[in-house]
mmCIF file of C-alpha atoms and ligand atoms in Angstrom:
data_model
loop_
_atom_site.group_PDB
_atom_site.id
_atom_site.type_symbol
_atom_site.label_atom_id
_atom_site.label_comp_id
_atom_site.label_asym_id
_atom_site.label_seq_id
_atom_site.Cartn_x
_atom_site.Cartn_y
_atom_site.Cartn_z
ATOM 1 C CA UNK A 1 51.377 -23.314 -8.445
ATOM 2 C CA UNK A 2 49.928 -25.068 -4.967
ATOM 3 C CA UNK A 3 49.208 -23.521 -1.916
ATOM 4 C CA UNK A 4 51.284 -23.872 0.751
ATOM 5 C CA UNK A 5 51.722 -23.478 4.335
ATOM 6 C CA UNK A 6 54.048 -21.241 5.838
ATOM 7 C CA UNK A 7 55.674 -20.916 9.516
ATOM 8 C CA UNK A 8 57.348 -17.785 10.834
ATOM 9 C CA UNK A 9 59.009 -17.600 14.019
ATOM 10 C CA UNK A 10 61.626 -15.387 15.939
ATOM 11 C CA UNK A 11 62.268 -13.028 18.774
ATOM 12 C CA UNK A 12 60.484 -10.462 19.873
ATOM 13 C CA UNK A 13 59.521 -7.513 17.689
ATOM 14 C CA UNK A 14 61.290 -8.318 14.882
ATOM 15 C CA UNK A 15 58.771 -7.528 12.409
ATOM 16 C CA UNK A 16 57.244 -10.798 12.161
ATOM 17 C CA UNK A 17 53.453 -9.482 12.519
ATOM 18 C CA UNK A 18 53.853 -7.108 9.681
ATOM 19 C CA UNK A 19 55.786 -9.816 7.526
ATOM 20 C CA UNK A 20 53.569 -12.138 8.023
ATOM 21 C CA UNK A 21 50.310 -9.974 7.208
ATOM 22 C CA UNK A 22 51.756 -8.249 4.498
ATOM 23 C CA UNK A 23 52.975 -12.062 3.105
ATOM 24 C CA UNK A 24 49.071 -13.432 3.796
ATOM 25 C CA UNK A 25 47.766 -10.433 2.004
ATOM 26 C CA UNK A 26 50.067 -11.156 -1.540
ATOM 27 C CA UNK A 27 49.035 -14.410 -1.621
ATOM 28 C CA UNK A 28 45.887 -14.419 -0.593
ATOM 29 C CA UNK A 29 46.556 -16.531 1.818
ATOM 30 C CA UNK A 30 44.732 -16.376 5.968
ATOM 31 C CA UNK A 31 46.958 -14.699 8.398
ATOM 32 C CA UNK A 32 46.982 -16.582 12.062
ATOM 33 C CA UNK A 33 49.240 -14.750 14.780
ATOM 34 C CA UNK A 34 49.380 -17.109 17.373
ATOM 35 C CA UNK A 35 51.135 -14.586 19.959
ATOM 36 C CA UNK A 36 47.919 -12.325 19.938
ATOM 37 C CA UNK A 37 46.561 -15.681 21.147
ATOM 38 C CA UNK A 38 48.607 -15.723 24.410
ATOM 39 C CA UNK A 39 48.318 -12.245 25.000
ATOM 40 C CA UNK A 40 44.672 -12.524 25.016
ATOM 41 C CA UNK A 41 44.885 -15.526 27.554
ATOM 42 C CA UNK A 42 46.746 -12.787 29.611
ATOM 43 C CA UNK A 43 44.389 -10.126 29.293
ATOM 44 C CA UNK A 44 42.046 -12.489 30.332
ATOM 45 C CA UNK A 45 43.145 -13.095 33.256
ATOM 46 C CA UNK A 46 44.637 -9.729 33.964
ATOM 47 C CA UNK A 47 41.140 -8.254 33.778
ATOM 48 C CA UNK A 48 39.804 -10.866 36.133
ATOM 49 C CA UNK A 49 42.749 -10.564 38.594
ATOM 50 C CA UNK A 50 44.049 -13.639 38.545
ATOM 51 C CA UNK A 51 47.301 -12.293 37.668
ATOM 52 C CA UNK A 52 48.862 -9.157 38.799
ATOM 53 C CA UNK A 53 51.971 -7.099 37.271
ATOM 54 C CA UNK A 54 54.726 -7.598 39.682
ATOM 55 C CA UNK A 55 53.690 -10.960 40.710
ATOM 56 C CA UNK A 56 54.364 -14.607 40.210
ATOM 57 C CA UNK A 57 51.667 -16.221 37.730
ATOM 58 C CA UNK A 58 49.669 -18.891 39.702
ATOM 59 C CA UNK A 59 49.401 -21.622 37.261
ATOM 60 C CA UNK A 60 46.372 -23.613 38.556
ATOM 61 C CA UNK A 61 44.203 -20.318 38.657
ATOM 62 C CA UNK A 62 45.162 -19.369 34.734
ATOM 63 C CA UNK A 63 44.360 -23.296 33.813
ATOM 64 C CA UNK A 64 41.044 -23.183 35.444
ATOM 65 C CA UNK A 65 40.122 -20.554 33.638
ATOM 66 C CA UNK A 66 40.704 -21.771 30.173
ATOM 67 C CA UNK A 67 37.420 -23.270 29.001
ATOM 68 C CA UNK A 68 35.890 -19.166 29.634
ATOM 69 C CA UNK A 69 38.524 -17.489 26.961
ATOM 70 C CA UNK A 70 36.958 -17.982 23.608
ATOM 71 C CA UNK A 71 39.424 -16.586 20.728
ATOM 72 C CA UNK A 72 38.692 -14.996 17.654
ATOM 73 C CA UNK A 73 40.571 -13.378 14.780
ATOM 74 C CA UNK A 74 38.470 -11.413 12.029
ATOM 75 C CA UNK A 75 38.958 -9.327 9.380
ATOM 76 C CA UNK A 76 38.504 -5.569 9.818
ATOM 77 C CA UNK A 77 37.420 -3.706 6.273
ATOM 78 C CA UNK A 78 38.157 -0.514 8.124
ATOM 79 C CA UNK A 79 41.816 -0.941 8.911
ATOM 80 C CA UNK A 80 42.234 -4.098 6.532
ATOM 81 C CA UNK A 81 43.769 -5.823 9.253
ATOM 82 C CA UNK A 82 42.954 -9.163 11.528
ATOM 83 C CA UNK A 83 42.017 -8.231 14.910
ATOM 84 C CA UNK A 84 41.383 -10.758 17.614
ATOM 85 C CA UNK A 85 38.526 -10.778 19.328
ATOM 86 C CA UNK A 86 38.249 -12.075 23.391
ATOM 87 C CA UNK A 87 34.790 -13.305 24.527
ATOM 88 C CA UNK A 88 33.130 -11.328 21.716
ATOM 89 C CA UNK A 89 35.029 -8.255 21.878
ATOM 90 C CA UNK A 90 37.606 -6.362 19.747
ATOM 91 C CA UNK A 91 41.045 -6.508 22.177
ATOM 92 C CA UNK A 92 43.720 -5.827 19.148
ATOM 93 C CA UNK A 93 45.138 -2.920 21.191
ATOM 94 C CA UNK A 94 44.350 -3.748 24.754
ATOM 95 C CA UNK A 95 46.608 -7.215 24.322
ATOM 96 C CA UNK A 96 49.699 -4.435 23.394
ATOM 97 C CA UNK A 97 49.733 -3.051 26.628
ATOM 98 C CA UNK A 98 52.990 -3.267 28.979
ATOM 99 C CA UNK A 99 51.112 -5.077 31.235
ATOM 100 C CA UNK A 100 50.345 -8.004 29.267
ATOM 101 C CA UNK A 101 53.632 -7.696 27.425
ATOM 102 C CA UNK A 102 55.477 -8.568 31.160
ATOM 103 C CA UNK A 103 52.532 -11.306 31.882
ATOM 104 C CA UNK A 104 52.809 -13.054 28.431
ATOM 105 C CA UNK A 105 55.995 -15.174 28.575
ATOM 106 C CA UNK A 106 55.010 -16.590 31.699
ATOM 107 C CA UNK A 107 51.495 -17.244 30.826
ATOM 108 C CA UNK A 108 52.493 -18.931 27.995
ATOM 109 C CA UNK A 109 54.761 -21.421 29.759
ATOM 110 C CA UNK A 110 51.977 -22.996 31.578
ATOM 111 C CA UNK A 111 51.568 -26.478 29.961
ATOM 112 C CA UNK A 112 47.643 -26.353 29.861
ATOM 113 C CA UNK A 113 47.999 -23.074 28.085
ATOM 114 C CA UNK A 114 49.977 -24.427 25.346
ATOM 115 C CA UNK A 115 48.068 -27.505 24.994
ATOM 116 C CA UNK A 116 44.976 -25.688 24.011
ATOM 117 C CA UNK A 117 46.292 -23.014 22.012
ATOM 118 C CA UNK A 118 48.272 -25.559 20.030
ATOM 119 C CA UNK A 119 45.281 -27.704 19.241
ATOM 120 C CA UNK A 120 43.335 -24.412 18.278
ATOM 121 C CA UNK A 121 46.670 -23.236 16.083
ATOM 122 C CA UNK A 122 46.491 -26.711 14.407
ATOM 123 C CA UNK A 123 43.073 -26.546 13.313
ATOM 124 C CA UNK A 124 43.782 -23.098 11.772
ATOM 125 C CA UNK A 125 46.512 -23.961 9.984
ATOM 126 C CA UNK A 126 45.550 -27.582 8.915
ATOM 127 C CA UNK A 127 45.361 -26.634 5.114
ATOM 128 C CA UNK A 128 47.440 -24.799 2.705
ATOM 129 C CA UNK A 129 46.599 -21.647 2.184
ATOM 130 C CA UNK A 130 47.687 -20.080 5.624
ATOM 131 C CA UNK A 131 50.739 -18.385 7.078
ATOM 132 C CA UNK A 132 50.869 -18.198 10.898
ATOM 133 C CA UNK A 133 53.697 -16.500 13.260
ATOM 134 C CA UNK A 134 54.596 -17.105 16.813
ATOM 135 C CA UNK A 135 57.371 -18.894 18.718
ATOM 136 C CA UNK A 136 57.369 -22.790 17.766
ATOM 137 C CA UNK A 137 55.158 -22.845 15.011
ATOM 138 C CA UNK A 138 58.071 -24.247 12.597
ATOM 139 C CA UNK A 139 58.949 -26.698 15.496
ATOM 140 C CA UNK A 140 55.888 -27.862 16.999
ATOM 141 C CA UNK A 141 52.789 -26.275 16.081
ATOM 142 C CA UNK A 142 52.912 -27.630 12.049
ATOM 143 C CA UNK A 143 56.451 -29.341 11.881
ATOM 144 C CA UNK A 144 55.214 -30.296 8.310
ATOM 145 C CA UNK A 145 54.884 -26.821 6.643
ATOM 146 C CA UNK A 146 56.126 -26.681 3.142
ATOM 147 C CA UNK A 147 58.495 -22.955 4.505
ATOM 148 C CA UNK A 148 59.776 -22.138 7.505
ATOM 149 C CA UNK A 149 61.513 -18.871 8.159
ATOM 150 C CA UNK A 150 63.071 -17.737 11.411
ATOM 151 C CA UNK A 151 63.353 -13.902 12.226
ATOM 152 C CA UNK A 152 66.069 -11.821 13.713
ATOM 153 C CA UNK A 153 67.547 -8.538 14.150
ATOM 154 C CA UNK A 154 69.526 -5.626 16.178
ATOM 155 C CA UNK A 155 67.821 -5.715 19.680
ATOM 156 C CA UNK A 156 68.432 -1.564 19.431
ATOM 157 C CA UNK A 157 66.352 -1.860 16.202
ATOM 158 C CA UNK A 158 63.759 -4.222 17.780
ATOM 159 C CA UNK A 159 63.348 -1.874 20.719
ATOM 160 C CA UNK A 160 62.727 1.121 18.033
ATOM 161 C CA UNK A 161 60.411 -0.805 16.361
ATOM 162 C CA UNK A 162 58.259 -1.630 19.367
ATOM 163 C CA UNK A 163 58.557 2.320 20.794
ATOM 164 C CA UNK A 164 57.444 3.240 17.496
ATOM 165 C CA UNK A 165 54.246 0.552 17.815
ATOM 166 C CA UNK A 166 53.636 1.616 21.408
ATOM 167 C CA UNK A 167 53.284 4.976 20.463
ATOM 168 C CA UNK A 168 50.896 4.573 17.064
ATOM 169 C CA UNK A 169 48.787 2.530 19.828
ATOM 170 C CA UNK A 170 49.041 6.105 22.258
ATOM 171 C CA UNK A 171 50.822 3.881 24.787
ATOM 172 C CA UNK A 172 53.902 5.948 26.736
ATOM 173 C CA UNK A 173 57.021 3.978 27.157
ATOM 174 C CA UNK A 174 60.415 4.246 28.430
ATOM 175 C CA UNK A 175 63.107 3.070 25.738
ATOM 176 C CA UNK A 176 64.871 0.753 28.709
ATOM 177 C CA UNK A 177 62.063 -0.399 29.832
ATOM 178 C CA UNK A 178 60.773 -1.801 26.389
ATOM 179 C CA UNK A 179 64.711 -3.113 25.375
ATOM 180 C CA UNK A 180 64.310 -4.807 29.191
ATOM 181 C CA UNK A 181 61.092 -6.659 28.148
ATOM 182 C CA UNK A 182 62.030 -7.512 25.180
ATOM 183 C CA UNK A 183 65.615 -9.479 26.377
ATOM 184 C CA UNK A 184 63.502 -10.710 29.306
ATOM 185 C CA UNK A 185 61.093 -12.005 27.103
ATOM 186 C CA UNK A 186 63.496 -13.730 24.817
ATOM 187 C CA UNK A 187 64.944 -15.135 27.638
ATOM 188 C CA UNK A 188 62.250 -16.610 29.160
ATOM 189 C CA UNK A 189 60.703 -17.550 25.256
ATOM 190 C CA UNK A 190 63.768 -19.451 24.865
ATOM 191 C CA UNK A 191 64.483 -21.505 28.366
ATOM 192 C CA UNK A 192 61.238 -22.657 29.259
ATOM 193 C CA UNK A 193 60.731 -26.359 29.012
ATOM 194 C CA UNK A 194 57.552 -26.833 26.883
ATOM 195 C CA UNK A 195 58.465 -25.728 23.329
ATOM 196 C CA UNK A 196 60.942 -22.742 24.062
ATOM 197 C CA UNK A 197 61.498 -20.315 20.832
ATOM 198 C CA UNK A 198 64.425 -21.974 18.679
ATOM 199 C CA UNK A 199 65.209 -21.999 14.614
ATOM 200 C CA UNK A 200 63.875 -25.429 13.234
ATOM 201 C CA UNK A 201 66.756 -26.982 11.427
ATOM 202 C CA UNK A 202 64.960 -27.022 8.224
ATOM 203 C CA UNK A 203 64.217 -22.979 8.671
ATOM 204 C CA UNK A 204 65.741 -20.452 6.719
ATOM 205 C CA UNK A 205 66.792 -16.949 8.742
ATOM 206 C CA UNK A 206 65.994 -13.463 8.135
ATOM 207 C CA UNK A 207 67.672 -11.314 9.858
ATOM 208 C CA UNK A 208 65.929 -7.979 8.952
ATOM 209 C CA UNK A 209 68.217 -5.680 11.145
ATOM 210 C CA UNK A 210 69.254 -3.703 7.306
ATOM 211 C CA UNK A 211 66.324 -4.269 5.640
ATOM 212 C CA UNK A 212 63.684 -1.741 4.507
ATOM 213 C CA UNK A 213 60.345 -3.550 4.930
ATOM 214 C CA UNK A 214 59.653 -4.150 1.005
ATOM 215 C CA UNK A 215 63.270 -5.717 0.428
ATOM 216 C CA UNK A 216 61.707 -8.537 3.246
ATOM 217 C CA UNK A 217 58.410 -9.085 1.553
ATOM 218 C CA UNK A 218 60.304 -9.440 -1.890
ATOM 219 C CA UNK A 219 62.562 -12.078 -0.297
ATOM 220 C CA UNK A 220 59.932 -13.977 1.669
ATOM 221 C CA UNK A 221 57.521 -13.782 -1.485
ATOM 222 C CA UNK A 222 60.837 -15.284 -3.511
ATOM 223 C CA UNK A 223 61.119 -18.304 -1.220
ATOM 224 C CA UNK A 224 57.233 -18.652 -0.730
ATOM 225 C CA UNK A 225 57.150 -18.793 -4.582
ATOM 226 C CA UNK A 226 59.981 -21.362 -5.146
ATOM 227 C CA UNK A 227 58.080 -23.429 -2.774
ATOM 228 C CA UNK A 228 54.711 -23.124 -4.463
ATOM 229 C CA UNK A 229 56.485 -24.271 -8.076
ATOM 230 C CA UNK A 230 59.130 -26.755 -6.430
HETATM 231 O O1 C5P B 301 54.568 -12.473 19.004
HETATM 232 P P1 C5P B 301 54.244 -11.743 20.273
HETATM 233 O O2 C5P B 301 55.331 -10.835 20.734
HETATM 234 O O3 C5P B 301 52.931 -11.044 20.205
HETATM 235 O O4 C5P B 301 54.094 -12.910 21.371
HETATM 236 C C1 C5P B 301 53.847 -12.615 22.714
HETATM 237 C C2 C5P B 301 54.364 -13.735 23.598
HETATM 238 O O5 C5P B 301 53.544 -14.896 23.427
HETATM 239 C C3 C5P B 301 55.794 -14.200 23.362
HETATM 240 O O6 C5P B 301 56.750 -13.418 24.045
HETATM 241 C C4 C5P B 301 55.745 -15.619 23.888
HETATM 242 O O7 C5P B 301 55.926 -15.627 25.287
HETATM 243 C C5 C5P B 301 54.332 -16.064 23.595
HETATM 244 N N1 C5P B 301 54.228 -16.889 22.391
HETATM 245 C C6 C5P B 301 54.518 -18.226 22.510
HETATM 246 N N2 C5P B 301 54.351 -19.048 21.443
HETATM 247 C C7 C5P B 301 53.924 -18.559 20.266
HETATM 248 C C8 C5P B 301 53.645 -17.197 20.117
HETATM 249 C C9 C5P B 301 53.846 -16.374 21.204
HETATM 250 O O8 C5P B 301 54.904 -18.690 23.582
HETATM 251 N N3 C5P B 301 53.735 -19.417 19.243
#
């Protein structure tokens, strides 16, 4: 069997972290989600305030700021998860917050934004061996990988996924208010200009809206493994 590289993208809080971890960790494969990547851009700056919640993003003050935000992703042995890592430091749950999850989209439209966290997500996932998640990784990000999957489901299940998430992290959140950012954020994901959120023709879908979490992992292991024979 080869290795193979593997591309899953979707809406928002479909599952597609999970998926994709769970997926890395059966086939020993290295894990890369690229939207902890722009949420750490927008902690960044959130922390610095050059953006504020309730405000427009200034472009030009997020771009000159790019060459200070160095990303990391390592491996925890306590909670056997990858955890990103901003300037040094462990932000897993601080890039969850509300806050950045209203700054994100918007941050993440910004041209110069994209260009560098594209080259960075390139590098990662230049060899086989690696399954990363995010937006336009199937379209733009590695066009060539061998599988491409493309996740959906119920936005009332998505919301209850991401309340239940929220609360694990201790963060309190109104059900509207979550559904709200997650439509917005779909919306936004999907009509920017610069490499909006859309199934690559070549994808296959999941739509895991009646699906417990193992039935997923035993399909997406089926079609991972059809591609490492074929
Ligand atoms: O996957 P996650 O919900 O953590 O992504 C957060 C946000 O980052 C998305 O809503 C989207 O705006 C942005 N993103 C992106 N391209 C990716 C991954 C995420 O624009 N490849």
């Amino acid at each position: 069997m080869k290795d193979i590289i593997i591309a899953i993208d979707g809406y928002s809080s479909c599952g597609k972290s999970t998926i994709t971890r769970d997926l890395a960790n059966a086939l020993g494969y290295v894990y890369v989600d690229t939207g902890a990547m722009y949420r750490a851009v927008t902690l960044y700056c959130l922390e610095k305030g050059i953006i504020q919640e309730g405000r427009a993003v200034d472009a030009g003050k997020v771009i000159r700021e790019l060459l200070n935000i160095h990303i990391d992703f390592k491996h925890s042995i306590e909670t056997g998860k990858t955890e990103t890592y901003l300037n040094g430091k462990n932000v897993e749950n601080d890039i969850r917050s509300m806050a950045v999850n209203e700054l994100v989209s918007p941050v993440s439209a910004i041209h110069e934004v994209r260009k560098v966290m594209v080259y960075l997500q390139r590098k990662m996932g230049a060899n086989p061996g690696v399954v990363m998640d995010g937006r336009d990784i199937g379209t733009t990000v590695l066009p060539h990988a061998d599988l491409k999957i493309f996740m959906t489901a119920d936005i009332k299940v998505r919301t209850q996924r991401r309340m239940l998430e929220l609360k694990e992290r201790g963060i309190k959140a109104k059900e509207q208010e979550v559904e709200r950012n997650l439509l917005k954020r779909d919306q936004e994901d999907m009509n920017r200009e610069e490499s909006p959120l859309k199934q690559a023709p070549d994808a296959v879908v999941l739509d895991n809206t009646n699906l417990t979490h193992e039935e997923q992992l035993a399909k997406v292991l089926r079609w991972a493994k059809e591609k490492m024979i074929g």
